[in-house]
Amino acid sequence: EGQLVESGGGSVQAGGSLRLSCTASGLTFDDFDMGWYRQAPGNECELVSYISADNVTYYAESVKGRFTISQDNAKNTKYLQMNSLKPEDTAVYFCAAAWALVDHHTRCKSNAADAWGQGKLITVSS
């Protein structure tokens, strides 16, 4: 069974930067789409960014130009570099892996993904 372990995150003032990491185990890294959803208070999970199994990247319109997803295949780890953070980026960010990440809005930890990370809170203050 695949497992995803997240690290990073925290609190920052608007305009600042943070980075999330997600390390996979028990699944073949290259076979899965893998990225991040986020859940703001009162909302469903929103797909923020992912790298597909064939290395195509996706970004939600709200984060394009500010967030960058990357990977280190040797470490089975993906990274989400978040720059120019805004208060509206405040959310719990969940790493997720699936044969295909197609649900842009879903209940968090649903079967939209085959594996989910534990979630990391990102707080951006104005």
XYZ file of N, CA and C in Angstrom:
378
model
N 0.849 -1.200 0.000
C 0.000 0.000 0.000
C 0.876 1.239 0.000
N 0.576 2.168 -0.895
C 1.375 3.369 -0.998
C 1.176 4.310 0.170
N 2.249 4.966 0.543
C 2.187 5.961 1.605
C 2.856 7.244 1.140
N 2.309 8.355 1.560
C 2.864 9.665 1.253
C 3.097 10.395 2.560
N 4.309 10.915 2.731
C 4.650 11.642 3.949
C 5.049 13.060 3.556
N 4.357 14.025 4.136
C 4.595 15.423 3.815
C 5.472 16.080 4.871
N 6.196 17.087 4.433
C 6.941 17.936 5.355
C 6.931 19.353 4.805
N 7.302 20.275 5.687
C 7.327 21.679 5.292
C 6.080 22.392 5.754
N 5.801 23.523 5.120
C 4.638 24.296 5.482
C 4.908 25.218 6.654
N 3.831 25.745 7.231
C 3.956 26.648 8.369
C 3.235 27.954 8.128
N 3.740 29.003 8.763
C 3.099 30.313 8.702
C 4.047 31.329 8.079
N 3.472 32.261 7.346
C 4.283 33.280 6.689
C 3.413 34.502 6.442
N 4.036 35.643 6.301
C 3.298 36.849 5.944
C 3.069 36.883 4.429
N 2.072 37.617 4.039
C 1.770 37.762 2.609
C 3.014 38.237 1.857
N 3.222 37.602 0.697
C 4.403 37.907 -0.096
C 5.567 36.980 0.158
N 5.462 36.195 1.220
C 6.542 35.281 1.568
C 6.485 33.976 0.797
N 7.403 33.082 1.152
C 7.543 31.802 0.445
C 7.599 30.651 1.433
N 7.112 29.521 0.991
C 7.209 28.279 1.732
C 7.379 27.141 0.738
N 7.864 25.999 1.237
C 7.996 24.828 0.390
C 7.435 23.603 1.090
N 6.699 22.828 0.350
C 6.193 21.542 0.824
C 6.946 20.415 0.113
N 7.152 19.320 0.833
C 7.744 18.118 0.259
C 6.798 16.950 0.470
N 6.850 16.004 -0.430
C 6.018 14.811 -0.315
C 6.841 13.621 -0.782
N 7.118 12.712 0.129
C 7.923 11.532 -0.177
C 7.030 10.304 -0.236
N 7.172 9.554 -1.327
C 6.332 8.380 -1.553
C 7.087 7.099 -1.215
N 6.357 6.144 -0.673
C 6.895 4.806 -0.459
C 5.799 3.797 -0.772
N 6.214 2.598 -1.185
C 5.235 1.551 -1.460
C 4.472 1.727 -2.748
N 4.885 2.669 -3.587
C 4.269 2.797 -4.897
C 5.356 3.187 -5.894
N 5.131 2.796 -7.133
C 6.117 3.092 -8.172
C 5.961 4.543 -8.585
N 6.921 5.335 -8.187
C 6.862 6.798 -8.306
C 6.460 7.245 -9.703
N 7.048 6.643 -10.721
C 6.849 7.109 -12.084
C 5.507 6.693 -12.681
N 4.776 5.824 -12.020
C 3.513 5.320 -12.576
C 2.324 6.201 -12.217
N 2.525 7.164 -11.324
C 1.392 7.906 -10.777
C 1.463 9.397 -11.080
N 0.299 9.999 -11.261
C 0.181 11.449 -11.139
C 0.326 11.752 -9.645
N 1.059 12.805 -9.333
C 1.268 13.116 -7.919
C 1.376 14.624 -7.740
N 0.667 15.128 -6.736
C 0.697 16.562 -6.508
C -0.019 16.926 -5.232
N -0.638 18.104 -5.238
C -1.267 18.614 -4.023
C -2.685 19.116 -4.257
N -3.545 18.772 -3.323
C -4.833 19.424 -3.137
C -4.698 20.357 -1.933
N -5.627 21.292 -1.830
C -5.717 22.097 -0.619
C -7.162 22.298 -0.228
N -7.359 22.435 1.091
C -8.691 22.638 1.641
C -8.688 23.879 2.503
N -9.348 24.908 2.032
C -9.565 26.103 2.844
C -10.764 25.854 3.750
N -10.877 26.578 4.861
C -11.986 26.352 5.788
C -13.335 26.410 5.096
N -14.143 25.379 5.311
C -15.488 25.335 4.750
C -15.577 24.898 3.308
N -14.434 24.585 2.700
C -14.423 24.224 1.271
C -14.054 22.762 1.061
N -14.323 22.294 -0.176
C -13.817 20.979 -0.579
C -12.321 21.087 -0.875
N -11.725 19.933 -1.161
C -10.350 19.936 -1.619
C -10.289 20.415 -3.060
N -9.362 21.327 -3.319
C -9.131 21.895 -4.643
C -7.778 21.405 -5.151
N -7.744 20.912 -6.374
C -6.476 20.472 -6.951
C -5.628 21.687 -7.284
N -4.445 21.748 -6.695
C -3.574 22.918 -6.835
C -2.547 22.708 -7.946
N -1.860 21.579 -7.893
C -0.795 21.323 -8.850
C -0.431 19.849 -8.813
N 0.000 19.337 -9.969
C 0.542 17.984 -9.987
C 1.470 17.804 -11.173
N 2.281 16.750 -11.074
C 3.087 16.281 -12.202
C 2.506 14.936 -12.606
N 2.183 14.784 -13.864
C 1.611 13.523 -14.330
C 2.709 12.476 -14.482
N 2.266 11.244 -14.661
C 3.213 10.142 -14.835
C 4.103 10.356 -16.054
N 3.593 11.103 -17.041
C 4.424 11.389 -18.219
C 4.989 12.805 -18.163
N 5.114 13.329 -16.921
C 5.853 14.575 -16.655
C 5.214 15.834 -17.225
N 3.908 15.814 -17.335
C 3.179 17.040 -17.669
C 2.773 17.711 -16.361
N 2.961 19.006 -16.279
C 2.615 19.711 -15.050
C 1.270 20.417 -15.206
N 0.554 20.507 -14.083
C -0.729 21.220 -14.024
C -0.675 22.195 -12.865
N -1.219 23.365 -13.080
C -1.388 24.363 -12.028
C -2.794 24.928 -12.099
N -3.424 25.080 -10.948
C -4.675 25.811 -10.895
C -4.417 27.259 -11.297
N -5.415 27.887 -11.908
C -5.235 29.266 -12.357
C -4.829 30.188 -11.212
N -5.339 29.904 -10.033
C -5.109 30.775 -8.882
C -3.653 30.768 -8.406
N -2.863 29.770 -8.838
C -1.483 29.684 -8.356
C -0.458 29.787 -9.482
N -0.921 29.861 -10.722
C 0.011 29.938 -11.857
C 0.924 31.148 -11.718
N 2.209 30.918 -11.975
C 3.189 31.987 -11.879
C 3.731 32.206 -10.477
N 3.101 31.576 -9.487
C 3.563 31.728 -8.100
C 4.064 30.417 -7.497
N 3.446 29.321 -7.880
C 3.814 28.002 -7.351
C 4.568 27.231 -8.422
N 5.541 26.440 -7.986
C 6.294 25.588 -8.891
C 6.412 24.190 -8.295
N 6.014 23.188 -9.075
C 6.139 21.804 -8.635
C 7.357 21.182 -9.308
N 8.085 20.373 -8.546
C 9.274 19.726 -9.081
C 9.417 18.359 -8.422
N 10.386 17.600 -8.880
C 10.547 16.269 -8.309
C 12.007 15.856 -8.291
N 12.307 14.965 -7.357
C 13.609 14.326 -7.271
C 13.339 12.825 -7.321
N 13.517 12.244 -8.488
C 13.175 10.833 -8.657
C 14.010 9.928 -7.756
N 15.256 10.300 -7.536
C 16.128 9.475 -6.695
C 15.621 9.398 -5.261
N 14.906 10.435 -4.840
C 14.381 10.471 -3.464
C 12.889 10.158 -3.405
N 12.284 9.824 -4.547
C 10.832 9.587 -4.586
C 10.066 10.744 -3.949
N 10.511 11.943 -4.217
C 9.957 13.118 -3.542
C 9.556 14.171 -4.559
N 8.405 14.776 -4.298
C 7.972 15.934 -5.064
C 7.959 17.141 -4.144
N 8.149 18.304 -4.734
C 8.224 19.557 -3.982
C 7.231 20.557 -4.563
N 6.674 21.360 -3.693
C 5.825 22.463 -4.134
C 6.410 23.740 -3.542
N 7.062 24.518 -4.383
C 7.612 25.811 -3.976
C 6.519 26.851 -4.153
N 6.202 27.536 -3.083
C 5.106 28.507 -3.101
C 5.675 29.884 -2.816
N 5.627 30.748 -3.802
C 6.132 32.114 -3.680
C 4.988 33.109 -3.753
N 5.273 34.328 -3.356
C 4.266 35.408 -3.401
C 2.956 34.952 -2.784
N 3.056 34.353 -1.622
C 1.859 33.790 -0.984
C 0.870 34.882 -0.601
N -0.409 34.531 -0.694
C -1.509 35.441 -0.394
C -2.339 34.854 0.744
N -3.051 35.683 1.483
C -3.912 35.152 2.553
C -4.884 34.091 2.041
N -5.347 34.223 0.801
C -6.284 33.231 0.258
C -5.629 31.885 -0.045
N -4.307 31.788 0.084
C -3.627 30.499 -0.036
C -3.681 29.711 1.274
N -4.170 30.341 2.336
C -4.282 29.658 3.618
C -5.182 28.441 3.498
N -4.654 27.284 3.851
C -5.397 26.030 3.703
C -4.559 24.892 4.268
N -5.190 23.742 4.404
C -4.447 22.506 4.638
C -4.125 21.918 3.266
N -2.856 21.625 3.046
C -2.402 21.096 1.766
C -2.161 19.604 1.914
N -2.787 18.826 1.031
C -2.672 17.374 1.057
C -1.948 16.902 -0.194
N -0.852 16.163 0.011
C -0.219 15.483 -1.098
C -1.111 14.319 -1.525
N -1.160 14.033 -2.818
C -2.014 12.963 -3.320
C -1.364 12.301 -4.523
N -1.609 11.006 -4.673
C -1.096 10.255 -5.814
C -2.219 9.396 -6.381
N -2.303 9.333 -7.692
C -3.362 8.562 -8.342
C -2.896 8.137 -9.724
N -3.544 7.080 -10.255
C -3.270 6.692 -11.633
C -3.588 7.869 -12.560
N -4.582 8.652 -12.185
C -4.908 9.872 -12.929
C -5.621 10.834 -11.986
N -5.043 12.002 -11.783
C -5.677 13.020 -10.952
C -6.587 13.839 -11.850
N -7.875 13.526 -11.833
C -8.811 14.190 -12.733
C -9.853 15.023 -12.009
N -9.998 14.800 -10.713
C -11.014 15.537 -9.956
C -10.413 16.827 -9.426
N -10.838 17.952 -9.985
C -10.260 19.229 -9.562
C -10.874 19.713 -8.252
N -12.047 19.228 -7.927
C -12.670 19.509 -6.635
C -13.257 18.202 -6.120
N -12.889 17.861 -4.902
C -13.321 16.586 -4.357
C -13.298 16.646 -2.837
N -13.967 15.675 -2.243
C -13.869 15.547 -0.794
C -12.433 15.111 -0.488
N -11.825 15.734 0.511
C -10.440 15.410 0.852
C -10.343 13.958 1.299
N -9.279 13.334 0.898
C -8.990 11.934 1.228
C -10.035 10.991 0.647
N -10.666 11.404 -0.440
C -11.616 10.537 -1.141
C -10.876 9.570 -2.053
N -11.664 8.783 -2.807
C -11.029 7.860 -3.731
C -10.636 8.538 -5.042
N -10.639 9.882 -5.040
C -10.075 10.610 -6.177
C -8.573 10.346 -6.293
N -7.961 9.917 -5.203
C -6.538 9.574 -5.213
C -6.361 8.208 -4.552
N -5.295 7.541 -4.938
C -4.999 6.223 -4.377
C -4.227 6.318 -3.065
N -3.599 7.445 -2.840
C -2.874 7.660 -1.589
C -2.920 9.143 -1.263
N -2.993 9.439 0.006
C -3.034 10.820 0.482
C -1.979 11.006 1.571
N -1.398 12.192 1.607
C -0.532 12.540 2.720
C -1.364 12.964 3.921
N -0.663 13.267 4.996
C -1.358 13.582 6.244
C -1.900 15.007 6.270
N -1.438 15.841 5.375
C -1.886 17.230 5.337
C -0.947 18.139 6.109
N -0.719 19.328 5.542
C 0.108 20.344 6.191
C -0.608 21.680 6.117
N -0.704 22.354 7.260
C -1.380 23.642 7.318
C -0.434 24.737 6.846
N -0.915 25.530 5.906
C -0.228 26.729 5.448
C -1.083 27.913 5.868
N -0.493 28.840 6.628
C -1.196 30.036 7.080
C -0.468 31.257 6.558
N -1.188 32.084 5.814
C -0.613 33.302 5.260
C -1.350 34.490 5.868
N -0.630 35.326 6.586
C -1.239 36.472 7.238
C -1.025 37.730 6.402
N -1.993 38.624 6.517
C -1.918 39.863 5.715
C -1.144 40.933 6.442
